């Protein structure tokens, strides 16, 4: 048994555990086991009854508001398990500070995270907060609604129905983001040559409606990844990267990104791929595997997401990743999805013919095709050393032949 993000060991009772109580109440249910050392070995507590009472009193006296928790004693091992449940009344403070878990450590949240906790405790998201501008206009939105929904004119009543305007006539952030002009960063598109030090083109779509940004990004994509092929007297539109996949990536980046972060959505265009990096990791409540498998949809910005759904720019039920993969059905190189704590990157490769692989890489690819295998299983099946197998897997993933699922001890490779 090892410590993890939701499990901590305490050999003795000190006030340090109260930081972790704050972290679990703020960010997700977890356990603290007293009478266990850092190596996971039970050493026991000398006075179970006294320790139980002390833990309860310390939480009640020091954490505000007091979270829901339970205590369970193991008389045989002489350990005590404290389970702290994630609470609805965030933020939960210890000594006027809020905490979160960072792997097996507990750290104080920064001002941005604290503001998010405050909003979450009020059942609000950043898009619900006050717009920074007044007197907003919506010609781009009106145009889109006319084309997709048959709306003649954007009125105040319609803006209220779309939840972009409040009953008192003021706008929220979602309203500002859909207005013709706003104060937010947008999409930064860069086209590179043989290396990232060679810029061939640079376009930044800032301070304009999300719908305009979407159209501008799509137009840039069409410039470099679509062409007409003339055969005899006929012309056919060809694409080196599926437009449907690029549309899905850009729409989802606009809908799901963290808008309280002053950063652009970055679109990096190369000869053999497009990389789209969106600020903000996964929404709370959505795991990496759920995101990659398209099982659950958790909208970080439900107002913006609802409008994009009305305009048929996204699907509501979390099928984005599946739709992107479906666009590459039958292709040798597949899209890649990289999930980080503060960003998500999607890589769309060009639909090239299979690149030649070394005999060793081909063997690894054959072993993992149609399976989900741990590195130890791959080592056993191929006879390669772990270092060599990992190097070959990195190459296969980078070239789009294979993908990684899970993380940590749960990491699996498939193709």
mmCIF file of C-alpha atoms in Angstrom, residues 86-412:
data_model
loop_
_atom_site.group_PDB
_atom_site.id
_atom_site.type_symbol
_atom_site.label_atom_id
_atom_site.label_comp_id
_atom_site.label_asym_id
_atom_site.label_seq_id
_atom_site.Cartn_x
_atom_site.Cartn_y
_atom_site.Cartn_z
ATOM 1 C CA UNK A 86 -15.684 16.429 -0.925
ATOM 2 C CA UNK A 87 -18.088 19.108 0.201
ATOM 3 C CA UNK A 88 -20.543 21.461 -1.514
ATOM 4 C CA UNK A 89 -19.707 24.559 0.567
ATOM 5 C CA UNK A 90 -16.292 25.401 -0.882
ATOM 6 C CA UNK A 91 -13.745 26.697 -0.144
ATOM 7 C CA UNK A 92 -12.810 24.814 3.035
ATOM 8 C CA UNK A 93 -10.097 26.685 4.944
ATOM 9 C CA UNK A 94 -7.469 25.731 7.482
ATOM 10 C CA UNK A 95 -5.939 28.804 9.123
ATOM 11 C CA UNK A 96 -7.547 31.011 6.453
ATOM 12 C CA UNK A 97 -5.893 29.064 3.621
ATOM 13 C CA UNK A 98 -7.325 26.522 1.206
ATOM 14 C CA UNK A 99 -5.364 23.473 0.091
ATOM 15 C CA UNK A 100 -5.252 20.888 -2.679
ATOM 16 C CA UNK A 101 -3.426 17.629 -3.300
ATOM 17 C CA UNK A 102 -0.494 17.551 -5.709
ATOM 18 C CA UNK A 103 0.227 13.849 -6.158
ATOM 19 C CA UNK A 104 1.172 12.731 -2.622
ATOM 20 C CA UNK A 105 1.764 16.250 -1.271
ATOM 21 C CA UNK A 106 -0.634 18.879 0.045
ATOM 22 C CA UNK A 107 -0.111 22.446 -1.156
ATOM 23 C CA UNK A 108 -1.848 25.794 -0.754
ATOM 24 C CA UNK A 109 -4.024 26.852 -3.690
ATOM 25 C CA UNK A 110 -3.124 30.007 -5.573
ATOM 26 C CA UNK A 111 -5.438 32.999 -5.983
ATOM 27 C CA UNK A 112 -6.836 31.740 -9.300
ATOM 28 C CA UNK A 113 -7.718 28.338 -7.863
ATOM 29 C CA UNK A 114 -9.234 30.003 -4.817
ATOM 30 C CA UNK A 115 -11.518 32.122 -6.991
ATOM 31 C CA UNK A 116 -12.617 28.956 -8.812
ATOM 32 C CA UNK A 117 -13.426 27.280 -5.506
ATOM 33 C CA UNK A 118 -15.506 30.269 -4.451
ATOM 34 C CA UNK A 119 -17.507 30.075 -7.687
ATOM 35 C CA UNK A 120 -17.920 26.325 -7.345
ATOM 36 C CA UNK A 121 -19.210 26.780 -3.811
ATOM 37 C CA UNK A 122 -21.855 29.100 -5.268
ATOM 38 C CA UNK A 123 -22.677 26.586 -8.054
ATOM 39 C CA UNK A 124 -21.335 29.043 -10.618
ATOM 40 C CA UNK A 125 -18.701 28.906 -13.343
ATOM 41 C CA UNK A 126 -16.469 31.691 -14.626
ATOM 42 C CA UNK A 127 -18.743 32.245 -17.623
ATOM 43 C CA UNK A 128 -21.515 33.223 -15.128
ATOM 44 C CA UNK A 129 -19.495 36.141 -13.716
ATOM 45 C CA UNK A 130 -19.876 39.779 -14.749
ATOM 46 C CA UNK A 131 -18.757 40.843 -18.224
ATOM 47 C CA UNK A 132 -15.973 43.408 -18.328
ATOM 48 C CA UNK A 133 -17.624 45.378 -21.164
ATOM 49 C CA UNK A 134 -21.001 47.059 -21.601
ATOM 50 C CA UNK A 135 -23.024 47.949 -24.692
ATOM 51 C CA UNK A 136 -22.257 44.662 -26.447
ATOM 52 C CA UNK A 137 -23.345 43.952 -30.033
ATOM 53 C CA UNK A 138 -24.062 40.537 -31.547
ATOM 54 C CA UNK A 139 -24.021 40.739 -35.359
ATOM 55 C CA UNK A 140 -21.876 37.588 -35.677
ATOM 56 C CA UNK A 141 -24.208 35.660 -33.385
ATOM 57 C CA UNK A 142 -27.264 36.968 -35.243
ATOM 58 C CA UNK A 143 -25.804 35.818 -38.568
ATOM 59 C CA UNK A 144 -25.120 32.322 -37.224
ATOM 60 C CA UNK A 145 -28.570 31.997 -35.641
ATOM 61 C CA UNK A 146 -30.242 33.099 -38.900
ATOM 62 C CA UNK A 147 -28.342 30.434 -40.839
ATOM 63 C CA UNK A 148 -28.639 27.566 -38.358
ATOM 64 C CA UNK A 149 -31.783 28.253 -36.326
ATOM 65 C CA UNK A 150 -33.953 30.482 -38.472
ATOM 66 C CA UNK A 151 -33.783 33.369 -35.999
ATOM 67 C CA UNK A 152 -34.594 36.737 -37.570
ATOM 68 C CA UNK A 153 -33.075 39.070 -35.002
ATOM 69 C CA UNK A 154 -31.148 38.843 -31.740
ATOM 70 C CA UNK A 155 -33.306 40.574 -29.152
ATOM 71 C CA UNK A 156 -32.870 41.132 -25.442
ATOM 72 C CA UNK A 157 -35.408 38.389 -24.787
ATOM 73 C CA UNK A 158 -33.408 35.955 -26.926
ATOM 74 C CA UNK A 159 -30.155 36.894 -25.176
ATOM 75 C CA UNK A 160 -31.846 36.136 -21.843
ATOM 76 C CA UNK A 161 -33.114 32.825 -23.195
ATOM 77 C CA UNK A 162 -29.571 31.944 -24.280
ATOM 78 C CA UNK A 163 -28.387 32.954 -20.758
ATOM 79 C CA UNK A 164 -26.007 35.560 -22.163
ATOM 80 C CA UNK A 165 -27.915 38.391 -20.507
ATOM 81 C CA UNK A 166 -29.319 38.526 -16.991
ATOM 82 C CA UNK A 167 -32.891 39.604 -16.141
ATOM 83 C CA UNK A 168 -31.576 43.040 -15.101
ATOM 84 C CA UNK A 169 -30.049 43.623 -18.555
ATOM 85 C CA UNK A 170 -26.398 43.092 -17.576
ATOM 86 C CA UNK A 171 -24.155 40.648 -19.410
ATOM 87 C CA UNK A 172 -22.083 37.771 -18.097
ATOM 88 C CA UNK A 173 -18.706 36.573 -19.403
ATOM 89 C CA UNK A 174 -20.418 34.099 -21.751
ATOM 90 C CA UNK A 175 -22.287 37.037 -23.304
ATOM 91 C CA UNK A 176 -19.082 39.004 -23.747
ATOM 92 C CA UNK A 177 -17.325 36.031 -25.357
ATOM 93 C CA UNK A 178 -20.118 35.719 -27.940
ATOM 94 C CA UNK A 179 -20.258 39.487 -28.574
ATOM 95 C CA UNK A 180 -18.642 41.034 -31.647
ATOM 96 C CA UNK A 181 -15.910 42.608 -29.502
ATOM 97 C CA UNK A 182 -14.582 41.376 -26.158
ATOM 98 C CA UNK A 183 -11.559 41.647 -23.861
ATOM 99 C CA UNK A 184 -10.432 38.022 -24.004
ATOM 100 C CA UNK A 185 -7.508 36.321 -25.780
ATOM 101 C CA UNK A 186 -8.473 34.097 -28.682
ATOM 102 C CA UNK A 187 -6.683 31.748 -31.054
ATOM 103 C CA UNK A 188 -3.021 32.081 -32.013
ATOM 104 C CA UNK A 189 -2.204 30.240 -35.248
ATOM 105 C CA UNK A 190 1.385 29.688 -36.327
ATOM 106 C CA UNK A 191 2.564 27.824 -39.419
ATOM 107 C CA UNK A 192 6.093 26.450 -39.178
ATOM 108 C CA UNK A 193 8.672 25.317 -41.667
ATOM 109 C CA UNK A 194 11.209 22.578 -41.062
ATOM 110 C CA UNK A 195 11.540 23.602 -37.413
ATOM 111 C CA UNK A 196 9.713 25.747 -34.857
ATOM 112 C CA UNK A 197 12.321 28.462 -35.425
ATOM 113 C CA UNK A 198 11.036 28.991 -38.970
ATOM 114 C CA UNK A 199 7.743 30.926 -39.094
ATOM 115 C CA UNK A 200 5.954 30.796 -42.444
ATOM 116 C CA UNK A 201 2.736 32.459 -41.277
ATOM 117 C CA UNK A 202 1.276 33.879 -38.059
ATOM 118 C CA UNK A 203 -2.340 34.874 -37.449
ATOM 119 C CA UNK A 204 -3.896 35.855 -34.131
ATOM 120 C CA UNK A 205 -7.663 36.067 -33.722
ATOM 121 C CA UNK A 206 -8.220 38.175 -30.603
ATOM 122 C CA UNK A 207 -10.988 40.128 -28.865
ATOM 123 C CA UNK A 208 -13.743 38.947 -31.190
ATOM 124 C CA UNK A 209 -16.722 36.604 -31.014
ATOM 125 C CA UNK A 210 -15.944 32.925 -30.475
ATOM 126 C CA UNK A 211 -17.948 32.275 -33.626
ATOM 127 C CA UNK A 212 -15.659 34.589 -35.634
ATOM 128 C CA UNK A 213 -12.606 32.917 -34.132
ATOM 129 C CA UNK A 214 -13.976 29.522 -35.135
ATOM 130 C CA UNK A 215 -14.548 30.684 -38.728
ATOM 131 C CA UNK A 216 -11.110 32.347 -38.950
ATOM 132 C CA UNK A 217 -9.316 29.241 -37.704
ATOM 133 C CA UNK A 218 -11.235 27.077 -40.169
ATOM 134 C CA UNK A 219 -10.377 29.389 -43.060
ATOM 135 C CA UNK A 220 -6.672 29.218 -42.148
ATOM 136 C CA UNK A 221 -6.844 25.419 -42.030
ATOM 137 C CA UNK A 222 -8.407 25.334 -45.508
ATOM 138 C CA UNK A 223 -5.604 27.490 -46.892
ATOM 139 C CA UNK A 224 -2.908 24.966 -46.017
ATOM 140 C CA UNK A 225 -4.535 21.533 -45.764
ATOM 141 C CA UNK A 226 -7.069 21.503 -48.603
ATOM 142 C CA UNK A 227 -6.518 21.705 -52.348
ATOM 143 C CA UNK A 228 -8.320 21.058 -55.617
ATOM 144 C CA UNK A 229 -7.190 18.114 -57.713
ATOM 145 C CA UNK A 230 -7.970 18.317 -61.423
ATOM 146 C CA UNK A 231 -8.530 15.039 -63.219
ATOM 147 C CA UNK A 232 -9.497 15.477 -66.858
ATOM 148 C CA UNK A 233 -12.441 17.896 -66.836
ATOM 149 C CA UNK A 234 -13.367 17.376 -63.177
ATOM 150 C CA UNK A 235 -12.190 19.071 -60.022
ATOM 151 C CA UNK A 236 -12.198 17.329 -56.643
ATOM 152 C CA UNK A 237 -11.503 18.817 -53.233
ATOM 153 C CA UNK A 238 -8.756 16.953 -51.396
ATOM 154 C CA UNK A 239 -7.614 17.355 -47.798
ATOM 155 C CA UNK A 240 -4.470 16.173 -46.079
ATOM 156 C CA UNK A 241 -6.079 16.470 -42.628
ATOM 157 C CA UNK A 242 -9.826 15.784 -42.200
ATOM 158 C CA UNK A 243 -11.776 19.035 -41.918
ATOM 159 C CA UNK A 244 -14.339 17.328 -39.670
ATOM 160 C CA UNK A 245 -11.594 16.488 -37.176
ATOM 161 C CA UNK A 246 -10.175 20.026 -37.191
ATOM 162 C CA UNK A 247 -13.667 21.517 -36.747
ATOM 163 C CA UNK A 248 -14.273 19.287 -33.754
ATOM 164 C CA UNK A 249 -10.942 20.125 -32.109
ATOM 165 C CA UNK A 250 -11.382 23.905 -32.474
ATOM 166 C CA UNK A 251 -15.025 23.901 -31.345
ATOM 167 C CA UNK A 252 -14.199 21.822 -28.282
ATOM 168 C CA UNK A 253 -11.206 24.003 -27.440
ATOM 169 C CA UNK A 254 -13.424 27.115 -27.457
ATOM 170 C CA UNK A 255 -16.175 25.450 -25.421
ATOM 171 C CA UNK A 256 -14.088 23.616 -22.833
ATOM 172 C CA UNK A 257 -11.080 25.871 -22.220
ATOM 173 C CA UNK A 258 -10.484 27.815 -18.992
ATOM 174 C CA UNK A 259 -11.515 31.371 -19.822
ATOM 175 C CA UNK A 260 -10.169 32.778 -16.547
ATOM 176 C CA UNK A 261 -6.639 32.051 -17.831
ATOM 177 C CA UNK A 262 -5.148 34.862 -19.939
ATOM 178 C CA UNK A 263 -3.714 32.586 -22.606
ATOM 179 C CA UNK A 264 -4.440 31.773 -26.236
ATOM 180 C CA UNK A 265 -5.600 28.549 -27.758
ATOM 181 C CA UNK A 266 -2.448 27.660 -29.706
ATOM 182 C CA UNK A 267 -2.744 26.114 -33.171
ATOM 183 C CA UNK A 268 0.654 24.985 -34.496
ATOM 184 C CA UNK A 269 0.621 23.966 -38.159
ATOM 185 C CA UNK A 270 3.340 21.741 -39.609
ATOM 186 C CA UNK A 271 3.735 19.939 -42.891
ATOM 187 C CA UNK A 272 2.804 16.599 -41.332
ATOM 188 C CA UNK A 273 0.421 17.597 -38.525
ATOM 189 C CA UNK A 274 -1.576 20.219 -36.645
ATOM 190 C CA UNK A 275 -1.209 20.604 -32.879
ATOM 191 C CA UNK A 276 -3.978 22.358 -30.924
ATOM 192 C CA UNK A 277 -3.276 23.226 -27.283
ATOM 193 C CA UNK A 278 -6.118 24.484 -25.115
ATOM 194 C CA UNK A 279 -5.618 26.253 -21.749
ATOM 195 C CA UNK A 280 -7.009 24.335 -18.787
ATOM 196 C CA UNK A 281 -6.870 20.623 -18.069
ATOM 197 C CA UNK A 282 -9.894 18.364 -17.822
ATOM 198 C CA UNK A 283 -13.027 19.681 -16.088
ATOM 199 C CA UNK A 284 -13.402 18.465 -12.520
ATOM 200 C CA UNK A 285 -15.259 15.189 -12.365
ATOM 201 C CA UNK A 286 -13.921 13.923 -15.696
ATOM 202 C CA UNK A 287 -11.059 11.422 -15.655
ATOM 203 C CA UNK A 288 -8.455 11.063 -18.375
ATOM 204 C CA UNK A 289 -9.776 7.651 -19.412
ATOM 205 C CA UNK A 290 -13.367 8.909 -19.530
ATOM 206 C CA UNK A 291 -12.253 11.796 -21.740
ATOM 207 C CA UNK A 292 -10.290 9.565 -24.113
ATOM 208 C CA UNK A 293 -13.061 6.970 -24.352
ATOM 209 C CA UNK A 294 -15.780 9.573 -24.896
ATOM 210 C CA UNK A 295 -17.874 8.084 -22.079
ATOM 211 C CA UNK A 296 -18.854 11.220 -20.185
ATOM 212 C CA UNK A 297 -19.345 14.865 -21.069
ATOM 213 C CA UNK A 298 -18.670 17.452 -18.358
ATOM 214 C CA UNK A 299 -19.152 20.973 -19.690
ATOM 215 C CA UNK A 300 -16.851 23.520 -18.058
ATOM 216 C CA UNK A 301 -18.780 26.302 -19.810
ATOM 217 C CA UNK A 302 -22.380 25.053 -20.138
ATOM 218 C CA UNK A 303 -23.777 28.356 -21.464
ATOM 219 C CA UNK A 304 -21.232 28.536 -24.299
ATOM 220 C CA UNK A 305 -21.567 24.796 -24.850
ATOM 221 C CA UNK A 306 -25.350 25.085 -25.087
ATOM 222 C CA UNK A 307 -25.101 27.763 -27.765
ATOM 223 C CA UNK A 308 -22.544 25.806 -29.802
ATOM 224 C CA UNK A 309 -24.901 22.829 -29.568
ATOM 225 C CA UNK A 310 -27.828 24.927 -30.841
ATOM 226 C CA UNK A 311 -25.655 25.951 -33.781
ATOM 227 C CA UNK A 312 -24.714 22.284 -34.348
ATOM 228 C CA UNK A 313 -21.012 23.039 -33.923
ATOM 229 C CA UNK A 314 -20.602 20.394 -31.210
ATOM 230 C CA UNK A 315 -22.405 17.320 -29.905
ATOM 231 C CA UNK A 316 -23.684 17.659 -26.362
ATOM 232 C CA UNK A 317 -22.956 14.134 -25.194
ATOM 233 C CA UNK A 318 -19.185 14.004 -25.112
ATOM 234 C CA UNK A 319 -18.560 12.412 -28.498
ATOM 235 C CA UNK A 320 -15.811 14.840 -29.534
ATOM 236 C CA UNK A 321 -12.887 12.443 -29.175
ATOM 237 C CA UNK A 322 -14.839 9.631 -30.813
ATOM 238 C CA UNK A 323 -15.804 11.874 -33.751
ATOM 239 C CA UNK A 324 -12.183 12.946 -34.218
ATOM 240 C CA UNK A 325 -11.044 9.319 -34.255
ATOM 241 C CA UNK A 326 -13.871 8.389 -36.605
ATOM 242 C CA UNK A 327 -12.584 10.973 -39.105
ATOM 243 C CA UNK A 328 -9.329 8.963 -39.221
ATOM 244 C CA UNK A 329 -11.007 5.580 -39.574
ATOM 245 C CA UNK A 330 -8.846 3.356 -41.789
ATOM 246 C CA UNK A 331 -5.853 5.709 -41.660
ATOM 247 C CA UNK A 332 -2.481 4.421 -40.600
ATOM 248 C CA UNK A 333 -1.610 7.483 -38.494
ATOM 249 C CA UNK A 334 -4.079 8.300 -35.761
ATOM 250 C CA UNK A 335 -4.768 11.506 -33.757
ATOM 251 C CA UNK A 336 -3.079 11.816 -30.379
ATOM 252 C CA UNK A 337 -4.525 13.291 -27.173
ATOM 253 C CA UNK A 338 -2.228 14.556 -24.421
ATOM 254 C CA UNK A 339 -3.776 15.554 -21.087
ATOM 255 C CA UNK A 340 -1.814 17.765 -18.704
ATOM 256 C CA UNK A 341 -2.834 19.393 -15.446
ATOM 257 C CA UNK A 342 -3.273 22.835 -17.024
ATOM 258 C CA UNK A 343 -3.743 22.101 -20.725
ATOM 259 C CA UNK A 344 -4.908 19.592 -23.310
ATOM 260 C CA UNK A 345 -3.125 19.007 -26.609
ATOM 261 C CA UNK A 346 -4.602 17.271 -29.640
ATOM 262 C CA UNK A 347 -2.363 16.269 -32.541
ATOM 263 C CA UNK A 348 -3.972 15.729 -35.948
ATOM 264 C CA UNK A 349 -1.540 13.999 -38.327
ATOM 265 C CA UNK A 350 -1.733 14.215 -42.085
ATOM 266 C CA UNK A 351 -3.283 11.186 -43.719
ATOM 267 C CA UNK A 352 -0.038 9.819 -45.086
ATOM 268 C CA UNK A 353 0.744 6.333 -46.257
ATOM 269 C CA UNK A 354 2.398 4.088 -43.697
ATOM 270 C CA UNK A 355 5.909 5.234 -42.909
ATOM 271 C CA UNK A 356 8.547 2.489 -42.935
ATOM 272 C CA UNK A 357 9.209 0.992 -39.511
ATOM 273 C CA UNK A 358 12.257 -0.848 -38.261
ATOM 274 C CA UNK A 359 11.833 -4.608 -37.677
ATOM 275 C CA UNK A 360 11.913 -4.020 -33.902
ATOM 276 C CA UNK A 361 9.255 -1.289 -34.042
ATOM 277 C CA UNK A 362 7.118 -3.492 -36.313
ATOM 278 C CA UNK A 363 7.317 -6.297 -33.763
ATOM 279 C CA UNK A 364 6.165 -4.031 -30.931
ATOM 280 C CA UNK A 365 3.322 -2.728 -33.105
ATOM 281 C CA UNK A 366 2.147 -6.275 -33.905
ATOM 282 C CA UNK A 367 2.241 -7.216 -30.214
ATOM 283 C CA UNK A 368 0.053 -4.324 -29.021
ATOM 284 C CA UNK A 369 -2.391 -4.160 -31.963
ATOM 285 C CA UNK A 370 -5.914 -4.810 -30.722
ATOM 286 C CA UNK A 371 -4.770 -5.106 -27.098
ATOM 287 C CA UNK A 372 -4.149 -2.925 -24.033
ATOM 288 C CA UNK A 373 -0.767 -3.921 -22.661
ATOM 289 C CA UNK A 374 1.437 -2.811 -19.784
ATOM 290 C CA UNK A 375 5.133 -2.203 -20.431
ATOM 291 C CA UNK A 376 6.003 -5.387 -18.502
ATOM 292 C CA UNK A 377 3.755 -7.431 -20.801
ATOM 293 C CA UNK A 378 5.328 -5.886 -23.884
ATOM 294 C CA UNK A 379 8.825 -6.628 -22.577
ATOM 295 C CA UNK A 380 7.812 -10.240 -21.959
ATOM 296 C CA UNK A 381 6.170 -10.664 -25.377
ATOM 297 C CA UNK A 382 9.030 -9.102 -27.391
ATOM 298 C CA UNK A 383 12.071 -10.149 -25.386
ATOM 299 C CA UNK A 384 13.352 -6.557 -25.480
ATOM 300 C CA UNK A 385 14.700 -4.768 -22.425
ATOM 301 C CA UNK A 386 12.421 -2.238 -20.747
ATOM 302 C CA UNK A 387 14.461 0.764 -21.915
ATOM 303 C CA UNK A 388 14.442 -0.394 -25.544
ATOM 304 C CA UNK A 389 10.722 -1.201 -25.447
ATOM 305 C CA UNK A 390 9.911 2.223 -23.994
ATOM 306 C CA UNK A 391 11.989 3.965 -26.678
ATOM 307 C CA UNK A 392 10.209 2.063 -29.469
ATOM 308 C CA UNK A 393 6.806 2.811 -27.918
ATOM 309 C CA UNK A 394 7.620 6.531 -27.738
ATOM 310 C CA UNK A 395 8.444 6.491 -31.455
ATOM 311 C CA UNK A 396 5.253 4.621 -32.324
ATOM 312 C CA UNK A 397 3.144 7.042 -30.284
ATOM 313 C CA UNK A 398 4.890 10.119 -31.709
ATOM 314 C CA UNK A 399 4.313 8.885 -35.289
ATOM 315 C CA UNK A 400 0.647 8.143 -34.621
ATOM 316 C CA UNK A 401 0.860 4.334 -34.836
ATOM 317 C CA UNK A 402 0.029 3.707 -31.180
ATOM 318 C CA UNK A 403 -1.577 5.514 -28.279
ATOM 319 C CA UNK A 404 -1.265 5.595 -24.503
ATOM 320 C CA UNK A 405 -4.211 4.955 -22.189
ATOM 321 C CA UNK A 406 -4.240 5.432 -18.426
ATOM 322 C CA UNK A 407 -1.347 6.776 -16.372
ATOM 323 C CA UNK A 408 1.053 5.766 -13.620
ATOM 324 C CA UNK A 409 0.798 2.063 -12.839
ATOM 325 C CA UNK A 410 -2.319 1.897 -14.977
ATOM 326 C CA UNK A 411 -0.518 2.977 -18.173
ATOM 327 C CA UNK A 412 -1.376 0.763 -21.144
#
